[in-house]
């Protein structure tokens, strides 16, 4: 009996060893690509903007309350430019109140009620208050129309080619639209603002008391960052950003997540319900964090080329160009890094003076024909300008005109022609003189 037990244990041990050995040699399964049911979807690398996954990302869609990402960004630009401060109180007007849909989301502001811009931004992004959007728009620009103009100007500056805003809150209008790709670019720009990022990652907020109300409490409508309403949607790596829903737009969610230095942003437009928008966002974000690894494309001070220098004081004719900063990008797990290529964008020449660290060019990295990252190229040294640099610049500017070149080349041609004629005439005269001397030397007078 004891032998039987011993043999059984030995067999189990051998089986276990075989399983371990097999497990060591069998590669891990790749993370499967998402298969979302939402109408339009995109996933990008938040650091570089590279597209990691997409579905109908260029299709024109209604953004609903994800519009408020732009509203907040324009407001924070006004703060940055010194037009307004975060502690500036703004007041809800009767006109703004009357324009709102009574069934729309709000933070229950009353006509004449004042709240600081900071509180309004929190109510805008966490509670999705349409009333907060209107107060912000009127408070910063005087009219909603003027604020919407700024929203569209900002969209153009960010390269959002298929985006048009009609209002600051996202309630439906046929001309109020965007794409998942444009919204991802917008979200990436917004998340680079610390004030914006600090708001959208909050699970809940207490808005302070105002002149007409006690303090208010709101839970973030983005359930990925909050356990307080629907804990089963919570995603521990989520860092934001904004929900939206109307009957025309469906359920929308712009989301972000971070893990081990990796950062991704997803957009889900026109999902069937809140469950789909959250669960598919979670799946897409998780795909970005597990199916890709961080790849160092460039290190600060890596040399990528050189450029010709003109008008330097010390005779420097070339300077080396190095990466402005470290560049890391999300790279597919199991991808062939040997296929990563780079191309530089460097001008033919630059003019002194040049400071050390001055941005002069750019290097772009591609993988399988798609750009995966870029970084500026900077001067590695200082170059002082020649004392007569301004004179050189003037003559170089003058030389850029075709008429000047024509006159100079014509004059040079005439000079060359004149000199040639002189030389030809001199040579001919010399030959004639030689022939005459020979005739004189060979002359024999006649004999009588």
XYZ file of C-alpha atoms in Angstrom:
448
model
C 0.000 0.000 0.000
C 2.816 2.354 0.846
C 4.510 1.628 -2.496
C 1.300 2.432 -4.338
C 1.041 5.769 -2.558
C 4.692 6.496 -3.324
C 4.293 5.703 -7.025
C 1.167 7.831 -7.181
C 2.992 10.798 -5.632
C 5.885 10.307 -8.042
C 3.500 10.265 -11.000
C 1.779 13.417 -9.771
C 5.154 15.078 -9.313
C 6.246 14.169 -12.847
C 2.958 15.453 -14.271
C 3.334 18.711 -12.368
C 6.908 19.111 -13.589
C 5.798 18.476 -17.167
C 3.025 21.064 -16.857
C 5.466 23.632 -15.498
C 7.928 22.942 -18.314
C 5.207 23.179 -20.941
C 3.931 26.400 -19.401
C 7.419 27.845 -19.610
C 7.633 27.162 -23.329
C 4.103 28.068 -24.441
C 3.806 31.832 -25.163
C 1.103 33.878 -23.483
C -1.962 34.559 -25.601
C -2.077 38.036 -27.090
C -4.709 40.386 -25.711
C -7.679 40.133 -28.107
C -8.805 43.262 -29.901
C -12.062 44.776 -28.642
C -15.244 44.228 -30.626
C -17.417 47.176 -29.528
C -21.057 47.539 -30.519
C -21.049 51.325 -30.120
C -21.299 53.136 -33.442
C -17.985 55.030 -33.278
C -14.956 54.220 -31.141
C -11.311 55.205 -30.872
C -8.384 54.511 -28.536
C -5.245 56.668 -28.539
C -1.934 56.880 -26.733
C -2.420 59.911 -24.488
C 1.280 60.813 -24.639
C 1.733 60.802 -28.410
C -1.804 60.882 -29.814
C -1.169 57.710 -31.824
C -4.272 55.722 -32.729
C -4.193 52.256 -31.158
C -7.681 51.093 -32.131
C -10.613 52.578 -34.005
C -14.033 51.908 -35.445
C -15.798 54.550 -37.555
C -13.588 57.132 -35.859
C -14.036 59.669 -38.686
C -17.817 59.344 -38.828
C -19.644 62.554 -37.934
C -21.538 62.062 -34.654
C -23.448 64.061 -32.053
C -21.282 64.531 -28.933
C -23.993 65.339 -26.336
C -22.437 66.502 -23.039
C -18.902 65.470 -23.988
C -19.081 68.956 -25.555
C -18.355 70.252 -22.050
C -14.743 69.163 -22.411
C -14.308 72.000 -24.884
C -16.344 74.389 -22.721
C -14.007 73.738 -19.799
C -10.873 74.009 -21.939
C -11.922 77.390 -23.375
C -12.716 78.624 -19.855
C -9.317 77.471 -18.565
C -7.641 79.203 -21.505
C -9.339 82.417 -20.381
C -7.920 81.862 -16.893
C -4.460 81.273 -18.339
C -4.718 84.466 -20.408
C -5.669 86.514 -17.343
C -9.202 87.324 -18.514
C -10.765 85.760 -15.438
C -9.763 83.948 -12.259
C -11.043 80.671 -10.851
C -12.416 82.447 -7.781
C -14.392 84.977 -9.866
C -18.145 84.640 -9.115
C -20.455 84.388 -12.126
C -24.253 84.734 -12.135
C -27.026 82.858 -13.943
C -29.104 85.258 -16.039
C -32.794 84.967 -16.812
C -32.019 84.627 -20.533
C -29.620 81.739 -19.921
C -32.115 80.035 -17.619
C -34.951 80.381 -20.130
C -32.856 78.813 -22.921
C -32.251 75.577 -21.020
C -34.161 72.337 -21.480
C -36.109 71.756 -18.266
C -35.321 68.024 -18.435
C -31.605 68.493 -19.044
C -28.913 67.809 -16.460
C -28.144 70.689 -14.119
C -26.695 71.693 -10.781
C -29.976 73.461 -9.910
C -28.769 77.039 -10.180
C -31.365 79.770 -9.680
C -31.688 83.001 -11.631
C -29.471 85.538 -9.876
C -27.411 82.889 -8.109
C -23.639 83.367 -8.188
C -20.941 80.701 -8.053
C -17.177 80.865 -8.595
C -15.766 79.750 -11.926
C -13.991 76.910 -10.152
C -17.268 75.660 -8.672
C -18.990 75.999 -12.036
C -16.264 73.960 -13.747
C -16.699 71.238 -11.150
C -20.449 71.284 -11.647
C -19.908 71.258 -15.409
C -17.562 68.274 -15.569
C -18.641 66.155 -12.593
C -22.411 66.729 -12.510
C -22.678 67.679 -16.226
C -24.612 70.857 -15.434
C -26.054 72.547 -18.519
C -26.789 75.608 -16.400
C -23.124 75.753 -15.358
C -22.142 75.728 -19.042
C -24.377 78.715 -19.791
C -23.126 80.725 -16.821
C -19.512 80.069 -17.819
C -20.167 81.091 -21.424
C -21.938 84.349 -20.553
C -19.590 85.158 -17.689
C -16.431 84.921 -19.789
C -17.572 86.324 -23.149
C -20.707 88.306 -22.330
C -22.806 86.272 -24.754
C -23.126 82.566 -25.452
C -22.642 83.226 -29.160
C -19.259 84.836 -28.574
C -18.185 81.927 -26.359
C -19.251 79.385 -28.998
C -17.107 81.268 -31.509
C -14.152 80.701 -29.201
C -15.030 77.023 -28.961
C -14.900 76.703 -32.735
C -11.693 78.723 -32.953
C -10.120 76.392 -30.404
C -11.352 73.397 -32.387
C -9.665 74.787 -35.494
C -6.434 75.439 -33.576
C -6.406 71.833 -32.358
C -6.938 70.508 -35.872
C -10.462 69.203 -35.274
C -11.458 69.191 -38.927
C -14.927 67.650 -38.575
C -16.120 69.480 -35.476
C -18.704 72.254 -35.174
C -20.160 73.615 -31.940
C -23.450 75.484 -31.633
C -23.777 75.642 -27.830
C -21.595 75.097 -24.736
C -23.563 72.198 -23.195
C -24.173 69.705 -26.009
C -27.965 69.618 -26.169
C -28.953 68.407 -29.606
C -28.665 70.603 -32.677
C -28.252 69.280 -36.218
C -25.169 71.457 -36.787
C -23.543 70.539 -33.460
C -21.290 67.589 -34.259
C -17.835 66.025 -34.085
C -16.083 62.686 -34.634
C -14.545 60.183 -32.254
C -11.113 61.034 -33.686
C -11.622 64.775 -33.113
C -12.969 64.206 -29.609
C -9.921 62.104 -28.725
C -7.640 64.968 -29.818
C -9.686 67.389 -27.741
C -9.612 65.144 -24.677
C -5.850 64.713 -25.001
C -5.368 68.494 -25.075
C -7.679 68.954 -22.090
C -5.932 66.277 -20.002
C -2.669 68.173 -20.390
C -4.221 70.927 -18.259
C -3.660 70.070 -14.553
C -6.803 71.929 -13.425
C -8.982 70.002 -15.871
C -7.388 66.678 -14.983
C -7.817 67.370 -11.283
C -11.565 67.814 -11.708
C -12.446 64.891 -13.988
C -10.689 62.302 -11.832
C -12.859 63.173 -8.779
C -15.430 60.564 -7.754
C -17.677 63.179 -6.132
C -17.743 66.826 -5.140
C -19.238 69.234 -2.618
C -19.973 72.606 -4.198
C -19.773 75.399 -1.617
C -22.789 77.415 -0.476
C -23.787 80.387 -2.606
C -25.810 83.560 -2.124
C -28.992 81.541 -2.759
C -28.241 77.947 -1.774
C -26.527 75.701 0.740
C -23.655 73.511 -0.406
C -24.482 70.875 -3.012
C -23.223 67.312 -3.350
C -22.741 65.517 -6.676
C -21.420 62.121 -7.749
C -19.426 61.962 -10.970
C -21.590 60.838 -13.888
C -18.539 58.924 -15.141
C -18.938 55.679 -13.202
C -15.497 54.447 -14.219
C -14.003 56.722 -11.546
C -16.704 56.315 -8.899
C -18.009 53.433 -6.779
C -20.857 55.476 -5.381
C -23.640 54.993 -7.924
C -22.903 51.884 -10.028
C -19.897 50.132 -8.469
C -19.859 47.404 -11.128
C -18.728 49.952 -13.744
C -15.789 51.125 -11.646
C -12.333 50.745 -13.203
C -9.429 51.174 -10.825
C -7.095 52.525 -13.533
C -9.539 55.163 -14.823
C -8.598 58.840 -14.521
C -11.585 60.569 -16.236
C -13.149 62.072 -18.335
C -16.776 62.885 -19.364
C -20.126 61.290 -20.142
C -22.897 62.445 -22.455
C -26.288 61.250 -23.627
C -29.235 62.458 -25.653
C -31.810 60.527 -27.644
C -30.031 61.539 -30.867
C -26.454 60.954 -29.648
C -27.066 57.784 -27.686
C -24.804 57.077 -24.713
C -21.330 58.585 -25.038
C -18.263 58.333 -22.857
C -14.829 59.874 -23.219
C -12.555 58.013 -20.804
C -8.907 57.810 -19.777
C -6.749 55.399 -17.814
C -3.164 55.058 -16.585
C -1.011 52.134 -15.476
C 2.747 51.686 -15.052
C 3.610 54.790 -17.025
C 1.164 54.011 -19.831
C -1.686 56.443 -20.489
C -4.593 55.983 -22.905
C -7.772 57.825 -23.908
C -10.879 56.240 -25.393
C -14.028 57.637 -26.991
C -17.278 55.670 -27.293
C -20.106 57.328 -29.249
C -23.718 56.204 -29.609
C -23.733 53.159 -27.362
C -27.042 51.445 -26.726
C -27.212 52.231 -23.017
C -25.123 53.317 -20.049
C -23.937 49.760 -19.438
C -22.575 49.417 -22.964
C -20.852 52.809 -22.908
C -19.083 52.013 -19.635
C -18.288 48.336 -20.177
C -16.986 48.859 -23.688
C -14.918 51.856 -22.557
C -13.423 49.690 -19.819
C -12.636 46.911 -22.308
C -11.009 49.318 -24.756
C -8.933 51.030 -22.074
C -7.782 47.685 -20.699
C -6.764 46.618 -24.199
C -4.604 49.728 -24.522
C -2.891 49.092 -21.184
C -2.206 45.384 -21.750
C -1.698 44.892 -25.493
C 0.938 47.650 -25.714
C 4.202 48.297 -23.921
C 6.241 51.466 -23.531
C 9.005 51.760 -26.103
C 11.763 54.365 -25.844
C 12.097 55.954 -29.257
C 14.523 58.718 -28.350
C 16.492 59.890 -25.355
C 17.220 63.487 -24.549
C 20.426 64.604 -26.295
C 20.449 61.729 -28.825
C 21.928 63.152 -32.058
C 19.716 62.887 -35.149
C 21.431 65.128 -37.684
C 23.114 68.440 -38.412
C 22.310 71.693 -40.141
C 24.346 74.291 -42.043
C 24.928 77.587 -40.179
C 25.408 80.944 -41.858
C 26.742 84.275 -40.538
C 28.487 82.800 -37.489
C 31.093 84.896 -35.712
C 33.617 82.120 -35.133
C 33.412 80.332 -38.457
C 31.070 77.567 -37.274
C 29.476 76.182 -40.413
C 27.466 73.219 -38.993
C 25.812 72.331 -35.696
C 24.516 69.008 -34.417
C 20.831 68.554 -33.560
C 19.655 66.430 -30.646
C 16.305 65.261 -29.236
C 14.631 67.880 -27.054
C 13.386 65.297 -24.527
C 12.878 61.596 -23.941
C 10.194 60.105 -26.182
C 8.253 57.000 -25.235
C 5.341 55.545 -27.177
C 2.996 52.613 -26.800
C 4.244 49.784 -28.990
C 2.387 46.540 -29.752
C 3.407 43.643 -27.512
C 5.371 41.218 -29.652
C 5.929 43.829 -32.380
C 9.170 43.858 -34.355
C 11.092 46.899 -33.149
C 13.477 46.493 -36.102
C 10.665 47.857 -38.279
C 10.676 51.189 -36.460
C 11.987 53.881 -38.799
C 12.560 57.590 -38.431
C 12.699 60.563 -40.757
C 14.047 64.003 -39.881
C 12.633 67.386 -40.838
C 15.643 69.710 -40.838
C 15.950 73.004 -42.754
C 18.681 73.380 -45.351
C 20.326 76.156 -43.333
C 19.908 78.387 -40.280
C 21.283 81.805 -39.402
C 23.212 82.885 -36.354
C 22.621 83.850 -33.595
C 21.539 80.425 -32.295
C 21.020 79.541 -28.651
C 21.792 76.189 -27.127
C 18.564 74.180 -26.993
C 16.871 76.230 -29.722
C 14.286 74.160 -31.616
C 15.364 73.797 -35.235
C 13.802 70.602 -36.595
C 11.820 67.482 -35.801
C 12.209 63.719 -36.025
C 9.231 61.428 -36.669
C 9.102 57.706 -35.939
C 6.974 55.248 -37.901
C 6.035 51.598 -37.556
C 4.467 49.720 -40.451
C 3.970 53.033 -42.209
C 2.129 54.698 -39.304
C 3.557 57.501 -37.196
C 4.066 56.417 -33.587
C 5.804 59.473 -32.179
C 7.754 62.653 -32.865
C 10.092 64.926 -30.952
C 11.677 68.309 -31.629
C 15.342 68.576 -32.543
C 17.407 71.258 -30.818
C 20.741 72.953 -31.280
C 23.519 71.411 -29.174
C 25.525 74.627 -28.968
C 25.394 78.399 -28.997
C 26.495 80.266 -32.106
C 27.054 84.018 -32.073
C 26.318 86.206 -35.060
C 29.010 87.814 -37.193
C 29.490 91.543 -36.621
C 28.502 92.258 -40.228
C 25.670 89.769 -40.155
C 23.063 92.427 -40.823
C 24.947 93.489 -43.969
C 25.139 89.862 -45.097
C 21.430 89.495 -44.431
C 20.642 92.593 -46.487
C 22.616 91.400 -49.496
C 21.177 87.913 -49.202
C 17.684 89.428 -49.103
C 18.550 91.576 -52.104
C 19.870 88.553 -53.954
C 16.532 86.749 -53.486
C 14.923 88.971 -56.166
C 15.025 87.663 -59.729
C 15.387 91.157 -61.151
C 18.523 91.729 -59.096
C 19.970 88.415 -60.243
C 19.144 89.281 -63.853
C 20.848 92.677 -63.616
C 23.909 91.229 -61.878
C 24.255 88.319 -64.271
C 23.722 90.646 -67.267
C 26.342 93.047 -65.949
C 28.755 90.215 -65.319
C 28.068 88.889 -68.803
C 28.817 92.267 -70.305
C 31.993 92.603 -68.264
C 33.110 89.129 -69.291
C 32.256 89.901 -72.902
C 34.166 93.205 -72.744
C 37.199 91.539 -71.200
C 36.969 88.771 -73.767
C 36.891 91.335 -76.580
C 39.881 93.115 -75.110
C 41.796 89.868 -74.802
C 40.807 88.776 -78.313
C 41.791 92.215 -79.710
C 45.092 92.111 -77.835
C 45.844 88.615 -79.091
C 45.005 89.605 -82.648
C 47.139 92.745 -82.407
C 49.997 90.694 -80.979
C 49.761 88.179 -83.790
C 49.627 90.955 -86.390
C 52.675 92.590 -84.838
C 54.571 89.303 -84.921
C 53.689 88.727 -88.554
C 54.877 92.252 -89.419
C 58.181 91.732 -87.613
C 58.723 88.467 -89.428
C 58.111 90.153 -92.763
C 60.560 92.917 -91.837
C 63.184 90.406 -90.807
C 62.737 88.346 -93.919
C 62.722 91.334 -96.301
C 65.462 91.248 -98.965
C 65.863 94.404 -101.089
C 65.974 93.913 -104.871
C 69.390 93.771 -106.654
C 70.140 95.965 -109.678
